[in-house]
Short mmCIF file of C-alpha atoms in Angstrom, two decimals:
data_model
loop_
_atom_site.label_atom_id
_atom_site.label_comp_id
_atom_site.label_asym_id
_atom_site.label_seq_id
_atom_site.Cartn_x
_atom_site.Cartn_y
_atom_site.Cartn_z
CA MET A 1 0.00 0.00 0.00
CA VAL A 2 1.04 3.59 -0.36
CA ASN A 3 1.82 5.68 2.67
CA GLU A 4 -0.77 6.89 5.13
CA ASP A 5 -0.95 10.45 3.74
CA LEU A 6 -1.73 9.17 0.29
CA LYS A 7 -4.40 6.88 1.70
CA GLN A 8 -6.07 9.82 3.44
CA GLU A 9 -6.06 11.80 0.21
CA GLU A 10 -7.77 8.97 -1.61
CA VAL A 11 -10.42 8.69 1.06
CA ALA A 12 -11.01 12.43 0.93
CA ASP A 13 -11.33 12.31 -2.83
CA GLY A 14 -13.81 9.48 -2.64
CA ALA A 15 -11.61 7.20 -4.73
CA PRO A 16 -11.35 3.64 -3.46
CA SER A 17 -7.91 2.33 -2.50
CA GLN A 18 -6.47 -0.54 -4.50
CA GLU A 19 -7.74 -3.88 -3.28
CA PHE A 20 -8.77 -7.24 -4.62
CA SER A 21 -11.52 -9.67 -3.85
CA VAL A 22 -12.71 -13.02 -5.05
CA HIS A 23 -16.36 -13.24 -6.12
CA ALA A 24 -18.14 -16.49 -6.68
CA ASP A 25 -21.56 -17.03 -8.14
CA PRO A 26 -23.85 -18.07 -5.26
CA SER A 27 -25.40 -20.73 -7.39
CA GLY A 28 -22.05 -22.41 -7.82
CA SER A 29 -22.68 -22.90 -11.54
CA ALA A 30 -20.22 -20.33 -12.77
CA PRO A 31 -16.50 -20.19 -12.14
CA PRO A 32 -15.36 -17.52 -9.71
CA SER A 33 -14.25 -14.19 -11.09
CA VAL A 34 -11.45 -12.03 -9.78
CA SER A 35 -12.10 -8.30 -9.93
CA ILE A 36 -9.49 -5.62 -9.59
CA TYR A 37 -10.30 -1.98 -8.85
CA PRO A 38 -7.13 0.11 -8.99
CA SER A 39 -7.41 3.83 -8.72
CA ALA A 40 -5.13 6.64 -9.78
CA SER A 41 -5.52 10.32 -9.03
CA ALA A 42 -3.59 12.98 -10.88
CA HIS A 43 -5.46 15.92 -9.33
CA PRO A 44 -8.00 16.20 -6.53
CA SER A 45 -10.69 17.14 -9.00
CA ALA A 46 -10.08 14.31 -11.42
CA SER A 47 -9.82 10.57 -10.86
CA ILE A 48 -9.54 7.55 -13.05
CA GLN A 49 -11.19 4.31 -11.98
CA PRO A 50 -10.68 1.59 -14.56
CA SER A 51 -12.24 -1.74 -13.76
CA ALA A 52 -11.17 -5.10 -15.13
CA SER A 53 -12.65 -8.52 -14.61
CA ILE A 54 -10.69 -11.65 -15.27
CA GLN A 55 -12.49 -14.95 -15.71
CA PRO A 56 -10.39 -18.08 -15.12
CA SER A 57 -10.25 -20.24 -18.19
CA VAL A 58 -10.29 -23.46 -16.20
CA SER A 59 -13.08 -24.15 -13.76
CA ALA A 60 -12.70 -26.23 -10.64
CA TYR A 61 -14.87 -27.67 -8.00
CA PRO A 62 -15.34 -25.46 -5.00
CA SER A 63 -13.29 -27.77 -2.80
CA ASP A 64 -10.29 -27.31 -5.06
CA LEU A 65 -10.29 -23.54 -4.84
CA VAL A 66 -8.63 -21.31 -2.31
CA GLN A 67 -11.14 -19.90 0.12
CA PRO A 68 -11.76 -16.20 -0.44
CA SER A 69 -11.12 -15.47 3.19
CA ALA A 70 -7.65 -16.93 2.88
CA LEU A 71 -6.81 -14.52 0.10
CA SER A 72 -8.33 -11.54 1.76
CA HIS A 73 -6.83 -12.00 5.22
CA PRO A 74 -3.98 -14.49 5.12
CA SER A 75 -2.50 -15.56 8.40
CA GLY A 76 -4.03 -12.71 10.30
CA SER A 77 -2.50 -10.05 8.04
CA GLY A 78 -4.61 -7.48 6.33
CA PRO A 79 -4.81 -7.30 2.54
CA GLU A 80 -2.72 -4.15 2.62
CA LYS A 81 0.38 -5.93 3.93
CA THR A 82 0.17 -8.91 1.60
CA SER A 83 -0.38 -6.70 -1.45
CA VAL A 84 2.87 -4.79 -0.90
CA ILE A 85 6.18 -6.17 -2.15
CA LYS A 86 9.08 -4.64 -0.26
CA VAL A 87 12.42 -5.90 1.04
CA SER A 88 13.66 -4.84 4.47
CA LYS A 89 17.12 -3.48 5.19
CA ARG A 90 17.23 -5.68 8.28
CA ARG A 91 17.46 -8.79 6.11
CA TRP A 92 21.26 -8.57 5.82
CA ALA A 93 21.70 -8.29 9.59
CA VAL A 94 19.43 -11.30 10.13
CA VAL A 95 21.28 -13.55 7.69
CA LEU A 96 24.67 -12.36 9.04
CA VAL A 97 23.81 -13.15 12.67
CA PHE A 98 22.40 -16.52 11.66
CA SER A 99 25.56 -17.34 9.70
CA CYS A 100 27.71 -16.46 12.72
CA TYR A 101 25.99 -18.72 15.26
CA SER A 102 25.73 -21.46 12.63
CA LEU A 103 29.51 -21.04 12.23
CA CYS A 104 30.04 -21.50 15.97
CA ASN A 105 27.93 -24.65 16.03
CA ALA A 106 29.70 -26.15 13.01
CA PHE A 107 33.09 -25.44 14.62
CA GLN A 108 32.07 -27.47 17.65
CA TRP A 109 31.04 -30.35 15.39
CA ILE A 110 34.49 -30.83 13.85
CA GLN A 111 36.78 -29.59 16.66
CA TYR A 112 37.29 -33.16 17.94
CA GLY A 113 37.64 -34.86 14.57
CA SER A 114 40.27 -32.42 13.30
CA ILE A 115 42.64 -33.47 16.13
CA ASN A 116 41.30 -36.99 16.57
CA ASN A 117 44.62 -38.50 17.68
CA ILE A 118 45.19 -35.80 20.37
CA PHE A 119 41.81 -36.33 22.03
CA MET A 120 42.36 -40.10 21.83
CA HIS A 121 45.53 -39.66 23.89
CA PHE A 122 44.01 -37.17 26.36
CA TYR A 123 40.86 -39.16 27.18
CA GLY A 124 42.38 -42.62 26.61
CA VAL A 125 39.67 -43.75 24.18
CA THR A 126 39.63 -45.28 20.70
CA ALA A 127 39.45 -43.45 17.36
CA PHE A 128 35.97 -44.83 16.78
CA THR A 129 34.82 -43.31 20.10
CA ILE A 130 36.09 -39.87 19.06
CA ASP A 131 34.36 -40.32 15.68
CA TRP A 132 31.08 -40.64 17.58
CA LEU A 133 31.54 -37.12 18.93
CA SER A 134 31.04 -36.01 15.32
CA MET A 135 28.45 -38.62 14.43
CA CYS A 136 26.26 -37.69 17.41
CA TYR A 137 25.40 -34.53 15.44
CA MET A 138 24.03 -36.74 12.69
CA LEU A 139 22.32 -39.19 15.03
CA THR A 140 20.54 -36.51 17.08
CA TYR A 141 19.15 -34.77 14.02
CA ILE A 142 17.14 -37.73 12.74
CA PRO A 143 14.56 -38.14 15.57
CA LEU A 144 14.35 -34.41 16.35
CA LEU A 145 13.72 -33.09 12.84
CA LEU A 146 9.93 -33.42 12.84
CA PRO A 147 9.39 -31.93 16.32
CA VAL A 148 11.66 -28.97 15.51
CA ALA A 149 10.07 -28.47 12.09
CA TRP A 150 6.67 -28.39 13.82
CA LEU A 151 8.01 -25.82 16.30
CA LEU A 152 9.28 -23.73 13.39
CA GLU A 153 5.81 -23.68 11.84
CA LYS A 154 4.10 -23.11 15.18
CA PHE A 155 6.33 -20.46 16.78
CA GLY A 156 8.32 -19.02 13.87
CA LEU A 157 11.90 -18.10 13.04
CA ARG A 158 12.74 -15.98 16.10
CA THR A 159 11.85 -18.66 18.65
CA ILE A 160 13.83 -21.31 16.78
CA ALA A 161 16.81 -18.98 16.41
CA LEU A 162 16.82 -18.15 20.13
CA THR A 163 16.55 -21.82 21.11
CA GLY A 164 19.32 -22.91 18.76
CA SER A 165 21.76 -20.19 19.80
CA PHE A 166 21.03 -20.77 23.52
CA LEU A 167 21.67 -24.52 23.29
CA ASN A 168 24.83 -23.87 21.30
CA CYS A 169 26.04 -21.53 24.07
CA LEU A 170 25.07 -23.98 26.83
CA GLY A 171 26.88 -26.90 25.21
CA ALA A 172 30.05 -24.83 24.81
CA TRP A 173 30.16 -24.02 28.54
CA VAL A 174 29.36 -27.60 29.60
CA LYS A 175 32.52 -28.79 27.81
CA LEU A 176 34.62 -26.69 30.16
CA GLY A 177 33.76 -29.24 32.85
CA SER A 178 35.56 -32.00 30.94
CA LEU A 179 39.19 -30.87 31.31
CA GLU A 180 40.28 -34.06 33.09
CA PRO A 181 40.99 -37.38 31.32
CA HIS A 182 38.35 -39.19 33.38
CA LEU A 183 35.62 -36.65 32.51
CA PHE A 184 35.04 -37.83 28.95
CA PRO A 185 31.27 -38.33 29.65
CA VAL A 186 30.99 -34.58 30.38
CA THR A 187 32.45 -33.66 27.00
CA VAL A 188 30.01 -36.12 25.43
CA LEU A 189 27.14 -34.34 27.22
CA GLY A 190 28.30 -30.94 25.98
CA GLN A 191 28.62 -32.25 22.43
CA VAL A 192 25.14 -33.80 22.54
CA ILE A 193 23.67 -30.45 23.65
CA CYS A 194 25.42 -28.77 20.72
CA SER A 195 24.07 -31.47 18.40
CA VAL A 196 20.53 -30.67 19.56
CA ALA A 197 21.23 -27.00 18.82
CA GLN A 198 22.22 -28.04 15.30
CA VAL A 199 18.68 -29.34 14.69
CA PHE A 200 17.43 -25.78 15.25
CA ILE A 201 19.98 -24.43 12.77
CA LEU A 202 20.34 -26.65 9.70
CA GLY A 203 16.79 -26.25 8.39
CA MET A 204 16.74 -22.45 8.52
CA PRO A 205 18.80 -21.16 5.53
CA SER A 206 16.13 -21.63 2.87
CA ARG A 207 13.41 -20.40 5.26
CA ILE A 208 15.31 -17.20 6.07
CA ALA A 209 16.00 -16.64 2.37
CA SER A 210 12.32 -17.03 1.44
CA VAL A 211 10.89 -14.96 4.30
CA TRP A 212 13.37 -12.06 4.16
CA PHE A 213 14.73 -11.82 0.60
CA GLY A 214 13.34 -10.88 -2.80
CA ALA A 215 12.86 -13.24 -5.71
CA ASN A 216 16.20 -12.28 -7.27
CA GLU A 217 18.10 -12.69 -3.99
CA VAL A 218 16.87 -15.97 -2.49
CA SER A 219 19.59 -18.24 -3.87
CA THR A 220 22.36 -15.81 -2.92
CA ALA A 221 20.84 -15.38 0.55
CA CYS A 222 20.58 -19.14 1.05
CA SER A 223 24.23 -19.49 0.02
CA LEU A 224 25.18 -16.80 2.55
CA ALA A 225 23.28 -18.63 5.28
CA VAL A 226 24.98 -21.93 4.44
CA PHE A 227 28.26 -20.00 4.10
CA GLY A 228 28.48 -19.58 7.88
CA ASN A 229 28.15 -23.30 8.53
CA GLN A 230 30.88 -24.11 6.03
CA LEU A 231 33.16 -21.39 7.40
CA GLY A 232 32.71 -22.88 10.87
CA ILE A 233 33.86 -26.26 9.58
CA ALA A 234 36.83 -24.58 7.89
CA ILE A 235 37.86 -22.84 11.12
CA GLY A 236 37.30 -26.14 12.94
CA PHE A 237 39.91 -27.74 10.71
CA LEU A 238 42.38 -24.85 11.05
CA VAL A 239 42.26 -23.63 14.68
CA PRO A 240 42.25 -26.77 16.92
CA PRO A 241 45.59 -28.11 15.59
CA VAL A 242 47.10 -24.66 16.30
CA LEU A 243 45.61 -24.19 19.78
CA VAL A 244 46.08 -27.80 20.92
CA PRO A 245 49.54 -29.17 20.02
CA ASN A 246 50.34 -32.86 20.05
CA ILE A 247 52.21 -33.19 23.37
CA GLU A 248 52.48 -36.05 25.85
CA ASP A 249 51.97 -34.11 29.12
CA ARG A 250 48.23 -34.33 29.87
CA GLU A 251 48.24 -31.37 32.26
CA LYS A 252 49.65 -29.07 29.60
CA LEU A 253 47.28 -30.61 27.10
CA ALA A 254 44.33 -29.82 29.39
CA TYR A 255 45.49 -26.19 29.55
CA HIS A 256 45.56 -25.87 25.76
CA ILE A 257 42.17 -27.56 25.42
CA SER A 258 40.71 -25.17 28.03
CA ILE A 259 41.85 -22.16 25.98
CA MET A 260 39.94 -23.50 22.97
CA PHE A 261 36.81 -24.22 25.04
CA TYR A 262 36.87 -20.77 26.71
CA ILE A 263 37.13 -19.01 23.35
CA VAL A 264 34.21 -20.98 21.94
CA GLY A 265 32.09 -20.36 25.05
CA GLY A 266 32.72 -16.60 24.92
CA VAL A 267 31.89 -16.36 21.22
CA ALA A 268 28.74 -18.46 21.63
CA THR A 269 27.55 -16.20 24.46
CA LEU A 270 28.11 -13.04 22.41
CA LEU A 271 26.20 -14.52 19.47
CA PHE A 272 23.27 -15.48 21.69
CA ILE A 273 23.01 -11.86 22.82
CA LEU A 274 23.12 -10.67 19.19
CA VAL A 275 20.31 -13.06 18.26
CA ILE A 276 18.15 -11.57 21.02
CA ILE A 277 18.79 -8.05 19.71
CA VAL A 278 18.77 -8.53 15.92
CA PHE A 279 16.54 -11.47 15.04
CA LYS A 280 12.93 -10.70 14.13
CA GLU A 281 10.17 -13.07 13.13
CA LYS A 282 9.59 -11.66 9.62
CA PRO A 283 9.62 -8.33 7.77
CA LYS A 284 6.60 -6.05 7.80
CA TYR A 285 5.89 -6.75 4.12
CA PRO A 286 6.52 -9.89 2.02
CA PRO A 287 9.67 -9.54 -0.11
CA SER A 288 8.37 -11.42 -3.18
CA ARG A 289 5.17 -12.47 -4.92
CA ALA A 290 5.84 -16.09 -4.02
CA GLN A 291 6.10 -15.23 -0.33
CA SER A 292 2.98 -13.04 -0.53
CA LEU A 293 1.08 -15.92 -2.08
CA SER A 294 2.51 -18.26 0.54
CA TYR A 295 1.00 -16.04 3.24
CA ALA A 296 -2.32 -16.11 1.37
CA LEU A 297 -2.32 -19.90 1.14
CA ALA A 298 -1.24 -20.39 4.75
CA SER A 299 -3.88 -21.83 7.02
CA PRO A 300 -3.59 -22.30 10.79
CA ASP A 301 -5.71 -25.41 10.48
CA SER A 302 -3.55 -27.07 7.81
CA SER A 303 -2.45 -30.58 8.67
CA TYR A 304 1.23 -31.01 9.43
CA LEU A 305 1.07 -34.69 8.52
CA SER A 306 -0.64 -33.98 5.20
CA SER A 307 2.25 -31.66 4.27
CA ILE A 308 4.75 -34.47 4.85
CA ILE A 309 2.61 -36.88 2.82
CA ARG A 310 2.45 -34.42 -0.08
CA LEU A 311 6.23 -34.04 -0.02
CA PHE A 312 6.79 -37.79 -0.22
CA LYS A 313 4.29 -38.05 -3.09
CA ASN A 314 6.47 -35.61 -5.03
CA LEU A 315 8.76 -37.98 -6.96
CA ASN A 316 11.20 -35.24 -7.99
CA PHE A 317 11.64 -34.20 -4.36
CA VAL A 318 12.14 -37.81 -3.21
CA LEU A 319 14.91 -38.25 -5.80
CA LEU A 320 16.52 -35.02 -4.61
CA VAL A 321 16.35 -36.20 -0.97
CA ILE A 322 18.29 -39.34 -1.91
CA THR A 323 20.88 -37.60 -4.10
CA TYR A 324 21.44 -34.79 -1.59
CA GLY A 325 21.92 -37.36 1.17
CA LEU A 326 24.51 -39.25 -0.86
CA ASN A 327 26.53 -36.11 -1.58
CA ALA A 328 26.30 -34.51 1.88
CA GLY A 329 26.83 -37.87 3.59
CA ALA A 330 30.04 -38.36 1.62
CA PHE A 331 31.18 -34.89 2.71
CA TYR A 332 30.44 -35.65 6.38
CA ALA A 333 32.38 -38.91 6.21
CA LEU A 334 35.30 -37.27 4.41
CA SER A 335 35.44 -34.43 6.97
CA THR A 336 35.24 -36.74 9.98
CA LEU A 337 37.90 -39.15 8.74
CA LEU A 338 40.24 -36.65 7.04
CA ASN A 339 42.66 -36.45 9.96
CA ARG A 340 43.01 -40.24 10.10
CA MET A 341 43.56 -40.53 6.34
CA VAL A 342 46.19 -37.79 6.15
CA ILE A 343 48.09 -38.92 9.27
CA LEU A 344 48.17 -42.47 7.88
CA HIS A 345 50.10 -41.33 4.78
CA TYR A 346 51.86 -38.28 6.26
CA PRO A 347 52.71 -38.99 9.94
CA GLY A 348 53.07 -35.97 12.23
CA GLN A 349 51.22 -33.66 9.84
CA GLU A 350 48.25 -32.81 12.08
CA VAL A 351 48.46 -29.10 11.23
CA ASN A 352 48.57 -29.77 7.49
CA ALA A 353 45.67 -32.19 7.83
CA GLY A 354 43.68 -29.33 9.32
CA ARG A 355 44.82 -27.03 6.50
CA ILE A 356 43.68 -29.56 3.92
CA GLY A 357 40.27 -29.61 5.56
CA LEU A 358 40.31 -25.80 5.55
CA THR A 359 41.11 -25.84 1.84
CA ILE A 360 38.21 -28.19 1.11
CA VAL A 361 35.70 -26.00 2.92
CA LEU A 362 37.00 -22.61 1.72
CA ALA A 363 36.90 -23.82 -1.87
CA GLY A 364 33.37 -25.11 -1.23
CA MET A 365 32.30 -21.75 0.17
CA LEU A 366 33.53 -20.08 -3.00
CA GLY A 367 31.65 -22.65 -5.05
CA ALA A 368 28.49 -22.08 -3.00
CA MET A 369 28.60 -18.32 -3.51
CA ILE A 370 29.21 -18.64 -7.25
CA SER A 371 26.40 -21.18 -7.54
CA GLY A 372 24.00 -18.93 -5.60
CA VAL A 373 24.68 -15.90 -7.78
CA TRP A 374 24.45 -18.03 -10.92
CA LEU A 375 21.08 -19.48 -9.88
CA ASP A 376 19.65 -16.03 -9.15
CA ARG A 377 20.60 -14.95 -12.66
CA SER A 378 19.92 -18.07 -14.71
CA LYS A 379 17.31 -20.08 -12.70
CA THR A 380 18.85 -23.25 -14.19
CA TYR A 381 18.45 -25.37 -11.06
CA LYS A 382 18.44 -28.83 -12.65
CA GLU A 383 21.33 -28.18 -15.02
CA THR A 384 23.52 -26.53 -12.39
CA THR A 385 22.86 -29.25 -9.84
CA LEU A 386 23.70 -32.01 -12.32
CA VAL A 387 26.93 -30.38 -13.51
CA VAL A 388 28.13 -29.75 -9.94
CA TYR A 389 27.31 -33.35 -8.99
CA ILE A 390 29.28 -34.73 -11.95
CA MET A 391 32.27 -32.55 -11.09
CA THR A 392 32.03 -33.73 -7.46
CA LEU A 393 32.39 -37.31 -8.67
CA VAL A 394 35.35 -36.40 -10.87
CA GLY A 395 37.02 -34.54 -8.00
CA MET A 396 36.51 -37.49 -5.65
CA VAL A 397 38.08 -39.91 -8.12
CA VAL A 398 41.13 -37.67 -8.61
CA TYR A 399 41.51 -37.16 -4.85
CA THR A 400 41.29 -40.92 -4.24
CA PHE A 401 44.17 -41.77 -6.56
CA THR A 402 46.47 -38.88 -5.53
CA LEU A 403 46.20 -39.07 -1.72
CA ASP A 404 49.03 -41.59 -1.31
CA LEU A 405 51.48 -40.16 -3.85
CA GLY A 406 53.61 -38.64 -1.10
CA TYR A 407 53.21 -35.00 -2.18
CA LEU A 408 51.17 -32.85 0.18
CA TRP A 409 50.87 -29.99 -2.33
CA VAL A 410 49.10 -32.38 -4.72
CA VAL A 411 46.65 -33.33 -1.96
CA PHE A 412 45.95 -29.65 -1.31
CA ILE A 413 45.07 -29.07 -4.98
CA THR A 414 42.93 -32.16 -5.44
CA ALA A 415 41.17 -31.71 -2.10
CA GLY A 416 40.44 -28.06 -2.91
CA THR A 417 38.97 -29.01 -6.29
CA LEU A 418 36.81 -31.66 -4.65
CA GLY A 419 35.62 -29.23 -1.99
CA PHE A 420 34.71 -26.55 -4.54
CA PHE A 421 32.06 -28.82 -6.00
CA MET A 422 31.14 -31.14 -3.10
CA THR A 423 30.60 -28.40 -0.51
CA GLY A 424 29.30 -25.98 -3.13
CA TYR A 425 26.49 -28.43 -3.86
CA LEU A 426 24.89 -28.07 -0.41
CA PRO A 427 23.04 -24.72 -0.89
CA LEU A 428 22.06 -25.83 -4.40
CA GLY A 429 20.14 -28.73 -2.91
CA PHE A 430 18.29 -26.47 -0.46
CA GLU A 431 17.13 -24.03 -3.14
CA PHE A 432 16.24 -26.76 -5.64
CA ALA A 433 14.11 -28.43 -2.95
CA VAL A 434 12.20 -25.20 -2.27
CA GLU A 435 11.52 -24.83 -5.99
CA LEU A 436 10.26 -28.40 -6.32
CA THR A 437 8.01 -28.26 -3.24
CA TYR A 438 6.58 -24.69 -3.22
CA PRO A 439 4.37 -23.66 -1.43
CA GLU A 440 5.18 -26.27 1.21
CA SER A 441 7.24 -25.18 4.24
CA GLU A 442 10.89 -24.47 3.45
CA GLY A 443 11.80 -25.74 6.91
CA MET A 444 10.21 -29.10 6.20
CA SER A 445 11.79 -29.61 2.77
CA SER A 446 15.28 -28.61 3.90
CA GLY A 447 14.82 -30.63 7.10
CA LEU A 448 14.11 -33.80 5.14
CA LEU A 449 17.21 -33.15 3.03
CA ASN A 450 19.27 -32.87 6.20
CA VAL A 451 17.80 -36.07 7.64
CA SER A 452 18.90 -37.89 4.50
CA ALA A 453 22.36 -36.32 4.85
CA GLN A 454 22.65 -37.40 8.49
CA VAL A 455 21.52 -40.97 7.76
CA PHE A 456 23.97 -41.40 4.90
CA GLY A 457 26.63 -39.54 6.90
CA ILE A 458 26.45 -42.07 9.74
CA ILE A 459 26.43 -45.03 7.34
CA PHE A 460 29.32 -43.68 5.26
CA THR A 461 31.44 -42.63 8.27
CA ILE A 462 31.16 -46.01 10.01
CA SER A 463 31.58 -48.01 6.78
CA GLN A 464 34.47 -45.99 5.38
CA GLY A 465 36.20 -45.98 8.77
CA GLN A 466 36.05 -49.78 8.91
CA ILE A 467 37.23 -50.09 5.31
CA ILE A 468 40.18 -47.77 5.99
CA ASP A 469 41.19 -49.73 9.09
CA ASN A 470 40.98 -53.10 7.32
CA TYR A 471 41.90 -52.36 3.69
CA GLY A 472 43.31 -48.83 3.31
CA THR A 473 42.34 -45.29 2.38
CA MET A 474 42.04 -45.90 -1.37
CA GLN A 475 39.41 -48.60 -0.92
CA GLY A 476 37.54 -46.39 1.55
CA ASN A 477 37.44 -43.50 -0.92
CA ILE A 478 36.42 -45.77 -3.80
CA PHE A 479 33.48 -46.78 -1.61
CA LEU A 480 32.35 -43.12 -1.62
CA CYS A 481 32.95 -42.79 -5.37
CA VAL A 482 30.49 -45.61 -6.09
CA PHE A 483 27.68 -43.86 -4.22
CA LEU A 484 28.46 -40.50 -5.80
CA LEU A 485 28.10 -42.18 -9.20
CA LEU A 486 24.67 -43.42 -8.10
CA GLY A 487 23.79 -39.87 -7.07
CA VAL A 488 24.71 -38.53 -10.51
CA ALA A 489 22.48 -41.09 -12.19
CA LEU A 490 19.49 -40.29 -9.97
CA THR A 491 19.96 -36.53 -10.38
CA ALA A 492 19.58 -36.93 -14.13
CA PHE A 493 16.03 -38.23 -13.59
CA ILE A 494 14.86 -35.20 -11.56
CA ARG A 495 12.46 -33.03 -13.56
CA ALA A 496 12.90 -29.27 -13.21
CA ASP A 497 9.41 -28.41 -11.94
CA LEU A 498 10.23 -24.90 -10.68
CA ARG A 499 7.00 -24.02 -8.88
CA ARG A 500 8.25 -20.97 -7.00
CA GLN A 501 9.55 -19.43 -10.22
CA LYS A 502 6.17 -20.01 -11.84
CA ALA A 503 4.48 -18.19 -8.96
CA ASN A 504 6.83 -15.23 -9.35
CA LYS A 505 6.19 -15.09 -13.12
CA GLU A 506 2.41 -15.16 -12.96
CA THR A 507 2.34 -11.43 -13.69
CA PRO A 508 4.83 -8.92 -15.12
CA ASP A 509 7.81 -8.48 -12.87
CA ALA A 510 8.30 -5.43 -10.69
CA LYS A 511 11.49 -5.04 -8.74
CA PRO A 512 10.81 -4.86 -4.97
CA GLN A 513 12.07 -1.74 -3.28
CA GLU A 514 13.95 -1.49 -0.03
CA GLU A 515 11.92 -0.46 2.98
CA GLU A 516 12.53 3.22 3.79
CA GLU A 517 11.80 5.06 6.99
CA GLU A 518 8.90 6.91 5.40
CA GLU A 519 7.78 3.72 3.60
CA SER A 520 7.08 5.49 0.34
CA ASN A 521 7.31 4.46 -3.31
CA THR A 522 6.08 0.94 -2.62
CA SER A 523 5.38 -1.60 -5.35
CA LYS A 524 2.17 -3.55 -5.43
CA ALA A 525 1.93 -7.30 -5.64
CA PRO A 526 -0.43 -8.25 -8.42
CA PRO A 527 -3.36 -9.80 -6.56
CA THR A 528 -4.30 -12.40 -9.11
CA THR A 529 -2.81 -15.80 -9.71
CA SER A 530 -3.83 -18.54 -12.04
CA GLU A 531 -6.38 -21.01 -10.79
CA GLU A 532 -4.26 -23.91 -12.04
CA HIS A 533 -1.38 -22.79 -9.81
CA LEU A 534 -3.53 -22.39 -6.70
#
């Protein structure tokens, strides 16, 4: 809507403000018509009131149509708010704060695995036991996805963000009680709390992008949100080997570990405070036509179970769930076991093992950003996803056969190439899922992708770890190559049914404007959509 002064002028002039309504013939024999009554006033003494009536070309039974009340007053918002398309300046602060506490949580996931051999010595446990400190993140996610996704729909983004950042902070401080070799159960408790926090984090990137960003920014925004998680993994590979050296004296080792835990606890606390200050539920106005329509179609009485059933009836989405799980699961296994694989071929190179992991993730972050910008410009979701998947397979094959050559610089290059595509694929999967499942909840679609990733991550980590112990690193990596090849084949069968793009293209495009203090020069969301789409 226009600003309040302009509204008062229109009322004074007797010209109706722009609105839309859905009229249906009471007899039910005729299809409903959508009438639009825009008004324009050039001078107080003259007004223009064109009227247009659009009859849908395809009729439907009343039960198949959207209820008029849902279009007029979606989710408790007035028609004025849903008819305005405007992006908020706060959106960048929201995605930045989210990326930061996602970074902190991801760091805590990999901080044990990146110095696996040091924690084995300090706590006196096996390598497989330390691996479970990483795998508990994957295991916890699976049973908690549906409850957390329901909470996201019920209470919204702000509540989920506060809960996730608080649990992340709590878990970081609990770990400070585990600075004795016999207190390994305490560090397990702290890690489990952080893994629960992860459930409140992983499903949010695509939701934040859809709720806060315009149609031409969603893929870039989603990449930025995932960017924080990947950067946390990168720092988790780089910092622990520097802060915690490989020494025999356990008292000195406990001191170095405490420094790392104190730093993480302080950062997590600061980020929790920032979430309280910065994070808001949603902007005042929807940032895109698709989001405006999503508000219109939202119903407080909609069945949560029926949404899940509809998602699993979507064959394209089911294929994407499997292929995403294969790719992300391979990445989780590779990240968890990287220290063991590098130390096996290059003894005493804990710091370089961390740097190789850093290279993988930094290259993947670059790939994610490039992919996000490319998708916003080209909208070629299927083609981009398939090409990136194929290159991931090629990178994995090259990495497999160069790891044991004895040249660390070669490993850096091949691992970086692999990471560019493997890690860069992750935000692609989120955005492709939202396109295939619109207008279903972004939190649910991305949550199911993450469940698949956690399941395959656990399977691949345990299986590849056993293969490495019994047969060697090459056989373990070939094991991952086989499943990546399967993922490529299944990706080729996904049909590019881009539903969100269709919703945004229902009417001529108008670039959304940034929200100003005076909230002037707004752009209207065309109120009509095709009956077939609804």
